[in-house]
Coordinates of C-alpha atoms in Angstrom, one line a residue:
Chain T
M5 CA -17.7 51.5 -13.8
E6 CA -18.1 49.9 -10.4
V7 CA -15.8 47.0 -9.7
V8 CA -16.8 46.6 -6.0
N9 CA -20.2 47.3 -4.5
I10 CA -20.6 46.5 -0.8
E11 CA -24.0 47.0 0.7
N12 CA -24.7 46.8 4.4
V13 CA -22.2 44.0 5.0
T14 CA -21.8 42.4 8.4
R15 CA -19.5 39.7 9.6
V16 CA -19.9 38.0 12.9
Y17 CA -17.3 35.5 14.2
R18 CA -18.4 33.0 16.7
V19 CA -15.8 31.3 19.0
G20 CA -17.7 29.1 21.4
K21 CA -20.4 31.3 22.8
V22 CA -18.5 34.5 22.2
E23 CA -19.5 36.6 19.2
T24 CA -17.2 39.2 17.7
Q25 CA -18.6 41.7 15.1
A26 CA -15.8 42.4 12.7
L27 CA -18.0 44.3 10.3
R28 CA -21.2 46.1 11.4
G29 CA -22.9 47.2 8.2
V30 CA -20.3 48.4 5.7
N31 CA -21.3 50.2 2.5
L32 CA -18.6 50.9 0.0
T33 CA -18.3 51.3 -3.8
I34 CA -15.0 51.1 -5.6
A35 CA -14.8 52.2 -9.3
S36 CA -12.5 50.7 -11.9
G37 CA -8.9 52.0 -11.8
E38 CA -9.0 53.3 -8.3
F39 CA -5.9 53.2 -6.0
T40 CA -7.7 53.0 -2.6
A41 CA -6.3 52.6 0.9
L42 CA -8.4 51.0 3.7
V43 CA -7.0 52.4 6.9
G44 CA -7.8 52.1 10.5
P45 CA -6.4 50.7 13.7
S46 CA -5.9 47.0 14.4
G47 CA -9.3 45.3 14.7
S48 CA -11.1 47.9 12.7
G49 CA -12.2 45.4 10.1
K50 CA -9.8 46.2 7.2
T51 CA -8.6 42.7 6.6
T52 CA -12.1 41.3 7.0
L53 CA -13.4 43.7 4.4
L54 CA -10.6 42.8 2.0
Q55 CA -11.5 39.1 2.5
M56 CA -15.1 39.8 1.7
I57 CA -14.1 41.7 -1.5
G58 CA -11.6 38.9 -2.3
C59 CA -14.3 36.2 -2.1
L60 CA -12.2 34.5 0.6
D61 CA -14.9 34.8 3.2
Q62 CA -18.7 35.2 3.2
P63 CA -20.6 38.0 5.0
T64 CA -23.0 37.1 7.7
S65 CA -25.4 39.5 6.0
G66 CA -25.4 42.0 3.2
L67 CA -24.4 42.1 -0.4
V68 CA -21.0 41.9 -2.0
V69 CA -21.0 42.5 -5.8
I70 CA -17.7 42.1 -7.7
N71 CA -17.7 43.1 -11.4
G72 CA -21.5 43.1 -11.3
R73 CA -21.8 39.7 -9.8
D74 CA -23.3 38.9 -6.4
V75 CA -20.5 36.8 -4.9
T76 CA -22.4 35.9 -1.7
K77 CA -24.5 33.5 -3.8
L78 CA -21.5 31.6 -5.2
N79 CA -20.4 28.2 -4.0
R80 CA -16.9 27.4 -3.0
N81 CA -15.6 26.5 -6.4
Q82 CA -17.4 29.4 -8.1
R83 CA -15.6 31.7 -5.6
A84 CA -12.3 30.1 -6.4
D85 CA -13.0 30.7 -10.1
M86 CA -13.9 34.3 -9.4
R87 CA -10.6 34.8 -7.5
R88 CA -8.6 33.1 -10.2
G89 CA -9.9 35.2 -13.1
T90 CA -10.7 38.5 -11.5
I91 CA -8.8 39.1 -8.3
G92 CA -5.1 39.3 -7.4
F93 CA -3.8 39.1 -3.9
I94 CA -0.8 40.6 -2.2
F95 CA -0.3 39.5 1.5
Q96 CA 1.7 41.0 4.3
F97 CA 3.7 37.8 4.7
F98 CA 4.8 37.7 1.0
A99 CA 2.9 34.4 0.5
L100 CA 4.9 32.7 -2.1
I101 CA 5.0 29.0 -2.6
P102 CA 8.4 28.0 -1.2
T103 CA 9.0 25.1 -3.5
L104 CA 8.5 27.1 -6.6
T105 CA 10.9 29.6 -8.2
A106 CA 10.0 33.2 -8.7
S107 CA 9.0 32.6 -12.3
E108 CA 7.0 29.5 -11.3
N109 CA 5.2 31.5 -8.6
V110 CA 4.2 34.1 -11.1
E111 CA 3.2 31.4 -13.6
M112 CA 0.9 29.6 -11.1
P113 CA -2.2 31.7 -11.6
L114 CA -1.7 31.5 -15.4
L115 CA -1.4 27.8 -15.2
L116 CA -4.7 27.6 -13.2
N117 CA -6.3 29.8 -15.8
G118 CA -5.3 27.4 -18.6
H119 CA -2.9 29.7 -20.5
S120 CA -0.7 28.0 -23.1
P121 CA 3.0 27.5 -22.2
S122 CA 4.2 30.1 -24.6
A123 CA 1.7 32.7 -23.4
R124 CA 2.7 31.9 -19.8
H125 CA 6.3 32.3 -20.5
A126 CA 5.8 35.6 -22.3
R127 CA 3.6 37.0 -19.5
V128 CA 6.0 35.8 -16.7
L129 CA 8.9 37.5 -18.4
E130 CA 6.9 40.7 -18.9
L131 CA 5.9 40.9 -15.3
L132 CA 9.3 40.0 -13.8
K133 CA 10.7 42.8 -16.0
A134 CA 8.0 45.1 -14.7
V135 CA 9.1 44.4 -11.1
D136 CA 12.8 44.4 -12.0
L137 CA 13.4 40.8 -11.1
T138 CA 14.3 39.2 -14.5
D139 CA 17.7 38.1 -13.1
R140 CA 16.1 36.4 -10.1
A141 CA 13.6 34.4 -12.1
N142 CA 15.0 31.0 -11.2
N143 CA 15.5 31.8 -7.5
R144 CA 13.3 30.2 -4.9
P145 CA 11.7 32.5 -2.2
D146 CA 14.3 31.6 0.4
Q147 CA 17.0 32.9 -1.9
L148 CA 15.2 36.3 -2.3
S149 CA 15.1 39.3 0.1
G150 CA 11.8 40.3 1.6
G151 CA 11.4 43.2 -0.9
E152 CA 12.1 40.9 -3.8
Q153 CA 9.6 38.3 -2.5
Q154 CA 6.9 41.0 -2.3
R155 CA 7.7 42.2 -5.8
V156 CA 7.3 38.6 -7.0
A157 CA 3.9 38.6 -5.1
V158 CA 2.9 41.8 -7.0
A159 CA 3.9 40.2 -10.3
R160 CA 1.9 37.1 -9.4
A161 CA -1.1 39.1 -8.4
L162 CA -1.1 40.9 -11.8
A163 CA -0.3 37.8 -13.9
P164 CA -3.9 36.8 -14.9
K165 CA -4.6 40.5 -15.7
P166 CA -7.2 40.8 -12.9
T167 CA -9.7 43.6 -12.6
L168 CA -8.9 44.0 -9.0
V169 CA -5.8 43.6 -6.8
L170 CA -6.2 43.4 -3.1
A171 CA -3.2 44.0 -0.9
D172 CA -3.2 43.4 2.9
E173 CA -0.5 45.4 4.6
P174 CA 1.8 45.0 1.7
T175 CA 4.7 46.8 3.2
A176 CA 4.3 45.8 6.9
N177 CA 7.2 43.4 6.7
L178 CA 9.5 45.6 4.6
D179 CA 12.0 48.2 5.4
T180 CA 11.3 51.8 4.3
E181 CA 13.3 51.5 1.0
N182 CA 11.7 48.2 0.0
G183 CA 8.3 49.4 1.1
K184 CA 8.6 52.5 -1.1
Q185 CA 9.8 50.4 -4.0
V186 CA 6.8 48.1 -3.8
M187 CA 4.3 51.0 -3.5
E188 CA 5.9 52.7 -6.5
I189 CA 5.6 49.6 -8.5
M190 CA 2.0 49.2 -7.5
E191 CA 1.2 52.8 -8.3
R192 CA 2.9 52.6 -11.7
L193 CA 1.1 49.4 -12.6
N194 CA -2.2 50.9 -11.6
K195 CA -1.5 53.8 -13.9
E196 CA -0.2 51.7 -16.8
T197 CA -2.7 48.9 -16.7
G198 CA -5.7 50.5 -15.1
T199 CA -6.1 47.7 -12.7
T200 CA -8.0 48.6 -9.5
F201 CA -5.9 48.4 -6.3
I202 CA -7.3 48.3 -2.8
F203 CA -4.8 48.0 0.0
A204 CA -5.2 47.8 3.7
T205 CA -2.6 49.7 5.8
H206 CA -2.1 51.8 8.8
D207 CA 1.3 53.0 7.7
P208 CA 1.2 56.8 6.9
R209 CA 4.0 56.4 4.4
V210 CA 1.8 54.0 2.4
I211 CA -1.4 56.0 2.8
Q212 CA 0.2 58.9 1.0
Y213 CA 0.3 56.9 -2.3
A214 CA -3.5 56.4 -2.1
K215 CA -5.8 58.4 -4.3
R216 CA -8.7 57.6 -2.0
V217 CA -8.6 56.7 1.7
V218 CA -11.4 54.8 3.4
T219 CA -11.2 54.8 7.2
L220 CA -12.7 52.0 9.2
Q221 CA -13.3 51.9 12.9
D222 CA -15.0 49.2 14.9
G223 CA -16.3 47.5 11.7
L224 CA -17.8 50.6 10.2
V225 CA -16.6 53.1 7.5
V226 CA -16.2 56.3 9.4
K227 CA -14.5 58.4 6.8
D228 CA -14.1 58.3 3.0
T229 CA -12.0 60.9 1.2
G230 CA -13.4 60.0 -2.2
E231 CA -11.0 59.7 -5.1
K232 CA -8.5 62.5 -5.6
A233 CA -8.3 63.9 -9.1
Chain N
M10 CA -1.0 17.8 -14.0
L11 CA 2.7 18.0 -14.7
Q12 CA 2.9 21.1 -12.5
I13 CA 0.9 19.4 -9.7
L14 CA 3.4 16.5 -9.9
K15 CA 6.3 18.8 -9.9
M16 CA 4.9 20.6 -6.8
A17 CA 4.2 17.3 -5.1
Y18 CA 7.7 16.1 -5.8
R19 CA 9.3 19.3 -4.4
D20 CA 7.0 19.3 -1.4
L21 CA 8.2 15.8 -0.5
G22 CA 11.8 17.1 -1.0
R23 CA 11.2 19.7 1.7
N24 CA 11.6 17.1 4.4
R25 CA 13.6 14.5 2.7
R26 CA 14.3 12.3 5.8
R27 CA 10.6 12.1 6.7
S28 CA 9.6 11.4 3.1
F29 CA 12.3 8.7 2.8
F30 CA 11.2 7.0 6.0
S31 CA 7.5 7.2 5.0
A32 CA 8.3 5.6 1.6
L33 CA 10.5 3.1 3.5
A34 CA 7.5 2.2 5.7
V35 CA 5.5 1.4 2.6
G36 CA 8.4 -0.4 1.1
G37 CA 9.1 -2.4 4.2
G38 CA 5.4 -3.3 4.4
L39 CA 5.4 -4.5 0.8
A40 CA 8.7 -6.4 1.2
L41 CA 7.2 -8.1 4.3
L42 CA 4.0 -9.0 2.4
I43 CA 6.1 -10.4 -0.5
L44 CA 8.2 -12.4 1.8
L45 CA 5.2 -13.7 3.8
A46 CA 3.3 -14.6 0.6
S47 CA 6.4 -16.3 -0.8
V48 CA 7.0 -18.3 2.3
V49 CA 3.4 -19.3 2.5
E50 CA 3.4 -20.3 -1.2
G51 CA 6.6 -22.3 -0.7
E52 CA 5.3 -23.9 2.5
M53 CA 1.8 -24.6 1.2
G54 CA 2.8 -25.7 -2.3
G55 CA 5.8 -27.7 -0.8
A56 CA 3.6 -29.3 1.8
L57 CA 1.0 -30.3 -0.7
E58 CA 3.5 -31.7 -3.2
N59 CA 5.3 -33.4 -0.3
A60 CA 2.1 -35.0 1.0
I61 CA 1.2 -36.2 -2.5
R62 CA 4.7 -37.6 -3.1
L63 CA 5.2 -39.3 0.2
Q64 CA 1.8 -40.2 1.6
S65 CA -1.2 -39.9 -0.6
G66 CA -0.2 -39.9 -4.2
H67 CA -2.6 -38.1 -6.6
I68 CA -5.1 -40.9 -6.6
Q69 CA -5.5 -44.1 -4.6
I70 CA -7.7 -47.1 -5.6
R71 CA -9.0 -48.9 -2.6
A72 CA -11.6 -51.5 -1.7
A73 CA -15.0 -49.8 -1.2
S74 CA -15.1 -51.0 2.4
Y75 CA -11.5 -49.9 3.3
D76 CA -11.4 -47.6 6.3
E77 CA -8.1 -45.7 6.4
N78 CA -8.4 -45.0 10.1
K79 CA -8.7 -48.6 11.0
T80 CA -5.9 -49.7 8.6
S81 CA -7.9 -52.9 8.1
L82 CA -6.1 -56.0 6.9
K83 CA -9.2 -58.1 6.3
W84 CA -9.2 -59.5 2.8
E85 CA -12.6 -58.1 2.0
D86 CA -11.2 -54.6 2.8
L87 CA -8.2 -54.9 0.5
V88 CA -7.6 -54.8 -3.2
P89 CA -7.2 -58.3 -4.7
N90 CA -4.7 -58.9 -7.5
P91 CA -3.2 -55.5 -7.1
E92 CA -0.3 -56.1 -9.5
E93 CA -2.8 -56.7 -12.3
I94 CA -4.8 -53.6 -11.5
S95 CA -1.7 -51.5 -11.2
T96 CA -0.5 -52.6 -14.6
R97 CA -3.8 -51.6 -16.2
I98 CA -3.8 -48.2 -14.4
A99 CA -0.1 -47.5 -15.4
A100 CA -1.1 -47.9 -19.0
V101 CA -3.5 -44.9 -18.7
D102 CA -2.2 -41.7 -20.3
Q103 CA -0.9 -39.1 -17.8
V104 CA -0.3 -41.8 -15.1
K105 CA 3.4 -41.6 -14.1
A106 CA 3.3 -44.6 -11.8
A107 CA 0.8 -47.0 -10.2
T108 CA 1.9 -49.4 -7.6
P109 CA 0.3 -51.5 -4.9
R110 CA 1.0 -50.7 -1.2
L111 CA 0.1 -52.4 2.0
Y112 CA -0.4 -50.5 5.2
A113 CA -0.4 -52.0 8.7
T114 CA 0.1 -50.8 12.2
G115 CA 2.6 -52.2 14.7
F116 CA 5.5 -51.6 17.0
L117 CA 9.2 -51.6 16.6
S118 CA 11.2 -52.5 19.7
S119 CA 14.9 -52.4 20.4
G120 CA 16.2 -53.2 23.9
T121 CA 13.9 -51.5 26.3
Q122 CA 12.7 -48.9 23.8
S123 CA 9.7 -49.3 21.5
A124 CA 7.8 -47.1 19.1
G125 CA 4.5 -47.2 17.2
A126 CA 5.0 -47.5 13.5
K127 CA 3.0 -47.3 10.3
I128 CA 4.4 -50.3 8.3
T129 CA 4.2 -49.8 4.6
G130 CA 4.8 -52.5 2.1
I131 CA 6.1 -51.0 -1.1
D132 CA 7.4 -52.1 -4.5
P133 CA 11.0 -50.8 -4.0
L134 CA 11.4 -50.6 -7.8
S135 CA 8.4 -48.4 -8.5
P136 CA 9.1 -44.8 -9.5
A137 CA 6.5 -43.9 -6.8
S138 CA 9.1 -45.2 -4.2
D139 CA 11.8 -42.9 -5.5
P140 CA 11.5 -40.4 -2.6
Y141 CA 12.4 -43.1 -0.1
R142 CA 15.2 -44.5 -2.1
E143 CA 16.6 -41.0 -2.7
G144 CA 16.3 -40.3 1.0
V145 CA 18.5 -43.1 2.2
I146 CA 21.2 -41.5 4.3
S147 CA 22.8 -44.6 5.8
G148 CA 23.0 -48.2 4.7
Q149 CA 21.1 -49.4 1.6
Y150 CA 17.7 -49.2 0.1
L151 CA 15.3 -52.1 -0.1
S152 CA 15.2 -54.7 -2.9
P153 CA 12.0 -56.7 -3.7
E154 CA 13.7 -59.9 -2.6
D155 CA 14.6 -58.8 0.9
R156 CA 13.1 -61.0 3.5
D157 CA 14.3 -59.7 6.8
A158 CA 15.2 -56.1 5.9
V159 CA 13.5 -52.9 7.1
L160 CA 14.0 -49.3 6.1
I161 CA 13.4 -46.9 8.9
G162 CA 13.3 -43.1 9.3
R163 CA 16.0 -41.1 11.0
P164 CA 13.9 -40.0 13.9
M165 CA 12.8 -43.5 14.6
A166 CA 16.4 -44.7 14.4
E167 CA 17.4 -42.0 16.9
K168 CA 14.5 -42.8 19.2
L169 CA 15.3 -46.5 19.3
N170 CA 19.0 -45.9 19.1
L171 CA 19.3 -48.0 16.0
K172 CA 21.9 -48.1 13.3
V173 CA 22.3 -49.9 10.0
G174 CA 22.8 -53.7 10.6
D175 CA 21.1 -53.7 14.0
N176 CA 18.2 -56.0 14.7
V177 CA 14.8 -54.7 15.6
G178 CA 11.7 -56.5 16.7
L179 CA 8.5 -55.9 14.7
S180 CA 5.1 -56.7 16.0
L181 CA 2.1 -56.2 13.7
N182 CA -1.5 -57.2 13.2
T183 CA -2.4 -59.8 10.6
A184 CA -5.4 -60.3 8.4
D185 CA -6.8 -62.9 10.7
G186 CA -6.6 -60.7 13.7
N187 CA -3.5 -62.2 15.3
V188 CA -0.3 -60.5 16.1
Q189 CA 2.8 -61.5 14.2
E190 CA 6.3 -60.9 15.6
Q191 CA 9.6 -61.0 13.7
I192 CA 13.1 -59.9 14.1
L193 CA 14.3 -57.7 11.2
T194 CA 17.5 -56.1 10.3
V195 CA 17.8 -52.3 9.7
K196 CA 19.0 -52.3 6.1
G197 CA 18.8 -48.5 5.7
I198 CA 17.9 -45.3 7.4
Y199 CA 16.2 -42.6 5.3
T200 CA 15.0 -39.0 5.7
T201 CA 12.5 -37.1 3.6
N202 CA 13.1 -34.0 5.8
T203 CA 9.5 -34.4 7.0
Y204 CA 9.7 -35.2 10.6
G205 CA 6.0 -36.3 11.1
F206 CA 6.4 -38.8 8.3
D207 CA 9.9 -40.1 9.0
S208 CA 9.3 -40.6 12.7
A209 CA 6.4 -43.1 12.1
T210 CA 6.8 -44.8 8.7
V211 CA 8.9 -47.9 8.2
F212 CA 9.1 -49.7 4.8
L213 CA 9.2 -53.4 3.9
P214 CA 9.2 -54.9 0.5
L215 CA 5.5 -55.5 -0.5
A216 CA 5.9 -59.3 -0.7
K217 CA 7.4 -59.4 2.8
A218 CA 4.7 -57.2 4.2
Q219 CA 2.1 -59.4 2.7
A220 CA 3.7 -62.5 4.1
L221 CA 3.9 -61.1 7.6
T222 CA 0.3 -59.8 7.6
R223 CA -1.0 -62.9 5.8
T224 CA -2.7 -60.8 3.2
E225 CA -1.2 -62.7 0.3
N226 CA -1.8 -61.1 -3.1
H227 CA -3.8 -58.2 -1.6
A228 CA -2.9 -54.6 -1.0
S229 CA -4.4 -51.7 0.9
T230 CA -4.3 -49.4 -2.1
I231 CA -3.1 -48.8 -5.5
F232 CA -0.9 -45.7 -5.2
V233 CA -1.1 -43.6 -8.3
L234 CA 1.1 -40.7 -9.3
L235 CA 0.2 -38.5 -12.3
D236 CA 2.4 -36.3 -14.5
E237 CA 0.7 -33.1 -13.0
T238 CA -1.4 -32.5 -9.9
S239 CA -3.8 -30.4 -12.0
M240 CA -4.7 -33.5 -14.0
T241 CA -6.2 -35.3 -11.0
D242 CA -9.9 -34.4 -11.5
T243 CA -9.6 -35.4 -15.2
V244 CA -7.9 -38.7 -14.7
A245 CA -9.7 -39.9 -11.5
P246 CA -13.0 -40.9 -13.2
A247 CA -11.1 -42.9 -15.8
L248 CA -9.7 -45.1 -13.0
S249 CA -13.0 -46.5 -11.8
V250 CA -12.0 -50.1 -12.6
S251 CA -14.6 -51.9 -10.5
S252 CA -17.7 -51.2 -8.4
S253 CA -16.1 -52.9 -5.5
L254 CA -13.2 -50.4 -5.6
Q255 CA -13.3 -46.7 -4.7
V256 CA -11.2 -43.9 -6.2
K257 CA -9.8 -41.3 -3.8
T258 CA -8.1 -38.2 -4.9
W259 CA -5.4 -36.3 -3.0
K260 CA -8.1 -33.8 -1.9
D261 CA -10.0 -36.7 -0.2
L262 CA -6.8 -38.1 1.3
N263 CA -5.5 -34.8 2.6
T264 CA -8.6 -33.3 4.2
L265 CA -6.6 -32.1 7.2
F266 CA -4.2 -30.3 4.9
V267 CA -7.0 -28.7 2.9
E268 CA -8.6 -27.5 6.2
W269 CA -5.3 -26.3 7.5
E270 CA -4.6 -24.4 4.3
D271 CA -7.9 -22.6 4.6
L272 CA -7.3 -21.7 8.2
A273 CA -3.7 -20.6 7.4
Q274 CA -5.0 -18.4 4.5
S275 CA -7.4 -16.7 6.9
Y276 CA -4.6 -16.0 9.4
I277 CA -2.3 -14.8 6.7
G278 CA -5.0 -12.5 5.3
F279 CA -5.3 -11.0 8.7
L280 CA -1.5 -10.5 8.9
Y281 CA -1.6 -8.8 5.5
L282 CA -4.2 -6.4 6.9
I283 CA -2.0 -5.6 9.9
I284 CA 1.1 -5.0 7.8
L285 CA -0.9 -2.8 5.4
A286 CA -2.5 -0.9 8.3
I287 CA 0.9 0.0 9.7
S288 CA 2.2 1.3 6.4
V289 CA -1.0 3.2 5.8
S290 CA -1.0 4.8 9.2
V291 CA 2.6 6.1 8.6
I292 CA 1.5 7.6 5.3
I293 CA -1.6 9.2 6.9
N294 CA 0.6 10.6 9.7
T295 CA 3.1 12.0 7.2
L296 CA 0.5 13.7 5.0
I297 CA -1.5 15.1 7.9
M298 CA 1.7 16.6 9.3
S299 CA 2.4 18.0 5.9
V300 CA -1.1 19.5 5.7
Y301 CA -0.7 21.2 9.1
E302 CA 2.7 22.5 8.2
R303 CA 1.5 23.9 4.9
T304 CA -1.9 25.2 6.0
R305 CA -1.0 28.8 5.0
E306 CA 0.3 27.6 1.6
I307 CA -3.0 25.8 1.1
G308 CA -4.6 29.2 1.9
I309 CA -2.4 30.9 -0.7
L310 CA -3.2 28.4 -3.4
S311 CA -6.8 28.7 -2.6
A312 CA -6.6 32.5 -2.7
I313 CA -5.0 32.5 -6.2
G314 CA -7.9 30.4 -7.3
M315 CA -6.9 26.8 -7.0
R316 CA -10.0 24.8 -6.6
G317 CA -10.4 22.2 -3.9
G318 CA -10.2 19.4 -6.4
R319 CA -6.7 20.5 -7.5
I320 CA -5.5 20.8 -3.9
L321 CA -6.9 17.3 -3.4
A322 CA -5.0 16.2 -6.5
L323 CA -1.8 17.8 -5.2
F324 CA -1.9 15.8 -1.9
L325 CA -2.9 12.7 -3.7
A326 CA 0.0 13.2 -6.1
E327 CA 2.3 13.3 -3.0
S328 CA 0.9 10.1 -1.7
S329 CA 1.2 8.6 -5.2
L330 CA 4.9 9.6 -5.3
L331 CA 5.4 8.1 -1.8
A332 CA 3.6 5.0 -3.0
I333 CA 5.8 4.7 -6.1
G334 CA 9.0 5.2 -4.1
G335 CA 7.8 2.8 -1.5
V336 CA 6.7 0.2 -3.9
I337 CA 10.1 0.3 -5.8
M338 CA 11.9 -0.1 -2.5
G339 CA 9.5 -2.8 -1.4
L340 CA 9.9 -4.7 -4.7
I341 CA 13.7 -4.6 -4.4
I342 CA 13.9 -5.6 -0.8
G343 CA 11.1 -8.2 -1.1
V344 CA 12.4 -9.9 -4.3
L345 CA 16.0 -10.0 -3.0
G346 CA 14.8 -11.4 0.3
T347 CA 12.7 -14.0 -1.5
M348 CA 15.6 -14.9 -3.8
Y349 CA 17.7 -15.5 -0.7
F350 CA 15.2 -17.7 1.0
N351 CA 14.4 -19.5 -2.3
V352 CA 18.0 -20.7 -2.5
N353 CA 18.8 -21.1 1.2
G354 CA 15.4 -21.7 2.7
F355 CA 15.0 -21.5 6.4
Y356 CA 14.8 -24.2 8.9
V357 CA 11.5 -24.5 10.7
G358 CA 12.1 -27.9 12.3
N359 CA 9.3 -30.1 13.5
M360 CA 6.2 -28.0 13.4
G361 CA 4.3 -30.7 15.4
L362 CA 1.6 -31.0 12.8
S363 CA 0.8 -34.7 12.5
G364 CA -0.9 -35.7 9.4
I365 CA 0.5 -32.8 7.4
A366 CA 3.7 -33.5 5.6
I367 CA 5.5 -30.2 6.2
T368 CA 9.2 -30.3 5.5
D369 CA 11.6 -29.0 8.1
T370 CA 13.0 -26.4 5.7
V371 CA 10.7 -24.0 3.9
Y372 CA 11.8 -22.5 0.6
A373 CA 10.2 -19.2 -0.4
K374 CA 8.5 -19.2 -3.7
L375 CA 7.3 -16.0 -5.4
T376 CA 4.6 -16.2 -8.0
M377 CA 4.0 -13.5 -10.5
E378 CA 0.3 -13.4 -9.4
N379 CA 1.3 -12.7 -5.8
L380 CA 3.9 -10.1 -6.8
I381 CA 1.4 -8.2 -9.0
N382 CA -1.5 -8.5 -6.5
L383 CA 0.5 -7.4 -3.5
T384 CA 2.1 -4.5 -5.4
I385 CA -1.2 -3.2 -6.6
M386 CA -2.7 -3.7 -3.1
T387 CA 0.1 -1.7 -1.4
F388 CA 0.0 1.0 -4.1
V389 CA -3.8 1.5 -3.9
A390 CA -3.7 1.4 0.0
T391 CA -1.0 4.0 0.1
I392 CA -2.9 6.3 -2.3
L393 CA -6.1 5.7 -0.3
A394 CA -4.2 6.6 2.9
G395 CA -3.5 10.0 1.3
L396 CA -7.2 10.5 0.7
Y397 CA -8.1 11.7 4.2
P398 CA -5.3 14.3 4.5
A399 CA -6.0 15.4 0.9
I400 CA -9.7 15.9 1.6
M401 CA -8.8 17.7 4.8
A402 CA -6.5 20.1 2.8
S403 CA -9.0 20.6 0.0
R404 CA -11.9 21.6 2.4
M405 CA -9.9 24.0 4.4
P406 CA -11.5 27.4 4.3
P407 CA -9.0 29.8 2.7
V408 CA -9.5 32.5 5.4
E409 CA -8.6 30.1 8.2
A410 CA -5.8 28.6 6.2
L411 CA -4.3 32.1 5.5
R412 CA -4.5 32.9 9.2
A413 CA -2.4 29.9 10.2
E414 CA 1.0 30.4 11.7
K415 CA 3.8 29.7 9.3

């Protein structure tokens, strides 16, 4: 089943009179349960493509279909609803809310989705256990290491049981050991839950975890390995 | 909602000093508004009651042809048989006192000094004359039988360098248009703490004033005090004792005060706006700073699916918490300040407003209505101040927000 279907997507940024083409007509299909890496040099369009898939940005032209729904036709609130229920995000800069504890950060998407307090509590515990941070539940981000923060971000991304998790350079700010730990957790959760993972990276150590590697260059898909068995 | 409030509270705690001073700006503004309103209430209310007590009474009965500006002493412009009319009016319910008074203009002279004076003939025993009796600070009060005694205000005594027992020359107009002169003795010196009144008004017993002005059994007015100022409009129609007499209420007799009060209220309204604008601008500044500092966080919240409405609610919750903190501080400072000035007052001296009986010390008076209105006004203004930054945050495109530097 297709989770993501991108057809001929372009994205042009205009700054004053200068136009920059970030995407020049990308076509891509991602099936349910994939563990796919978007790779390419800086400026190749990886992050822009993730933002299109994540309903964070709108294409200049083309079609973006997530879970069978054309998201280019959605308004601002509908896109927020789509993100809340369907998509989880993991960012390079950890992206936790600094005033909330680890468990509250994980709880936030559940809260936005209207889960009951008991359901939220159970899910938060389950996810913190999955990322091995049960004992850090009440710590705020500034009391956690970079690796721990990114593991909390992984738990938060998975909290509402999304169909799709998007990770933008998830290990870029981590040392080798922590980067490995985060990738192993993502890989395990992909296998256990069947959640589709798409991650942008240019780190060869990360790419090796991917079952499929899509290479972008100058806003175009130039190579697609297809999913490994 | 609870989570939004919790987040808002913690967000404010990130920069405690800035949040404290922002709330203090709101509190300071509210405290200033409370103090201002209390002083104005004390001053306006005090001035009005003072004017009624000292000058106009609640109601005056005068001859239909009497012109206050001319202080006419012609018999046809005066009230005949005033004692009889006063007695009838005093019998009316809600009338506290009714007493004849005679007004004349003249000069007091002592040595080489002289001063214009409003000579007022009073019944020294009437309760309406209590403020003058109670205000005697030197010598004695008048008695109805006095024939060469005068009671003068402290500013007049200082100007003419007079003390109790000194002789003073009095020149005044009479009913037949002549000028009468007589040497009187200063029996007492009074103060009502109302410079404009004390510096011009001298008192004689009514009988003596009538004799000097040759008005005999006539008075300029029947001065009426009621139990309550609010009863004036109800009681006034009942006092129309004759078609040749007119009934004037305190509003007719204090037109300058009423106009001054309207003008003062306009200025004060403008001052309220300035104070509120300062508080509001501090809050706007604080929250805009907060939005800029947390742009990336707004992007994160948006990325995990928080709708613009909730982001708006988050920032409005912050301005609400600042408003609550500020209002609590403002109420404490404002009420304590008002309590202090209510007991001690503050000296304003001679404000130079002739015709308006403003005392030289103003005592702040806080009404519940003012307190509630100002609190609500400050609270609402502070929340509204948060609206612009909140809208700004809620409309931020998530991609741009996420791109922001931390």
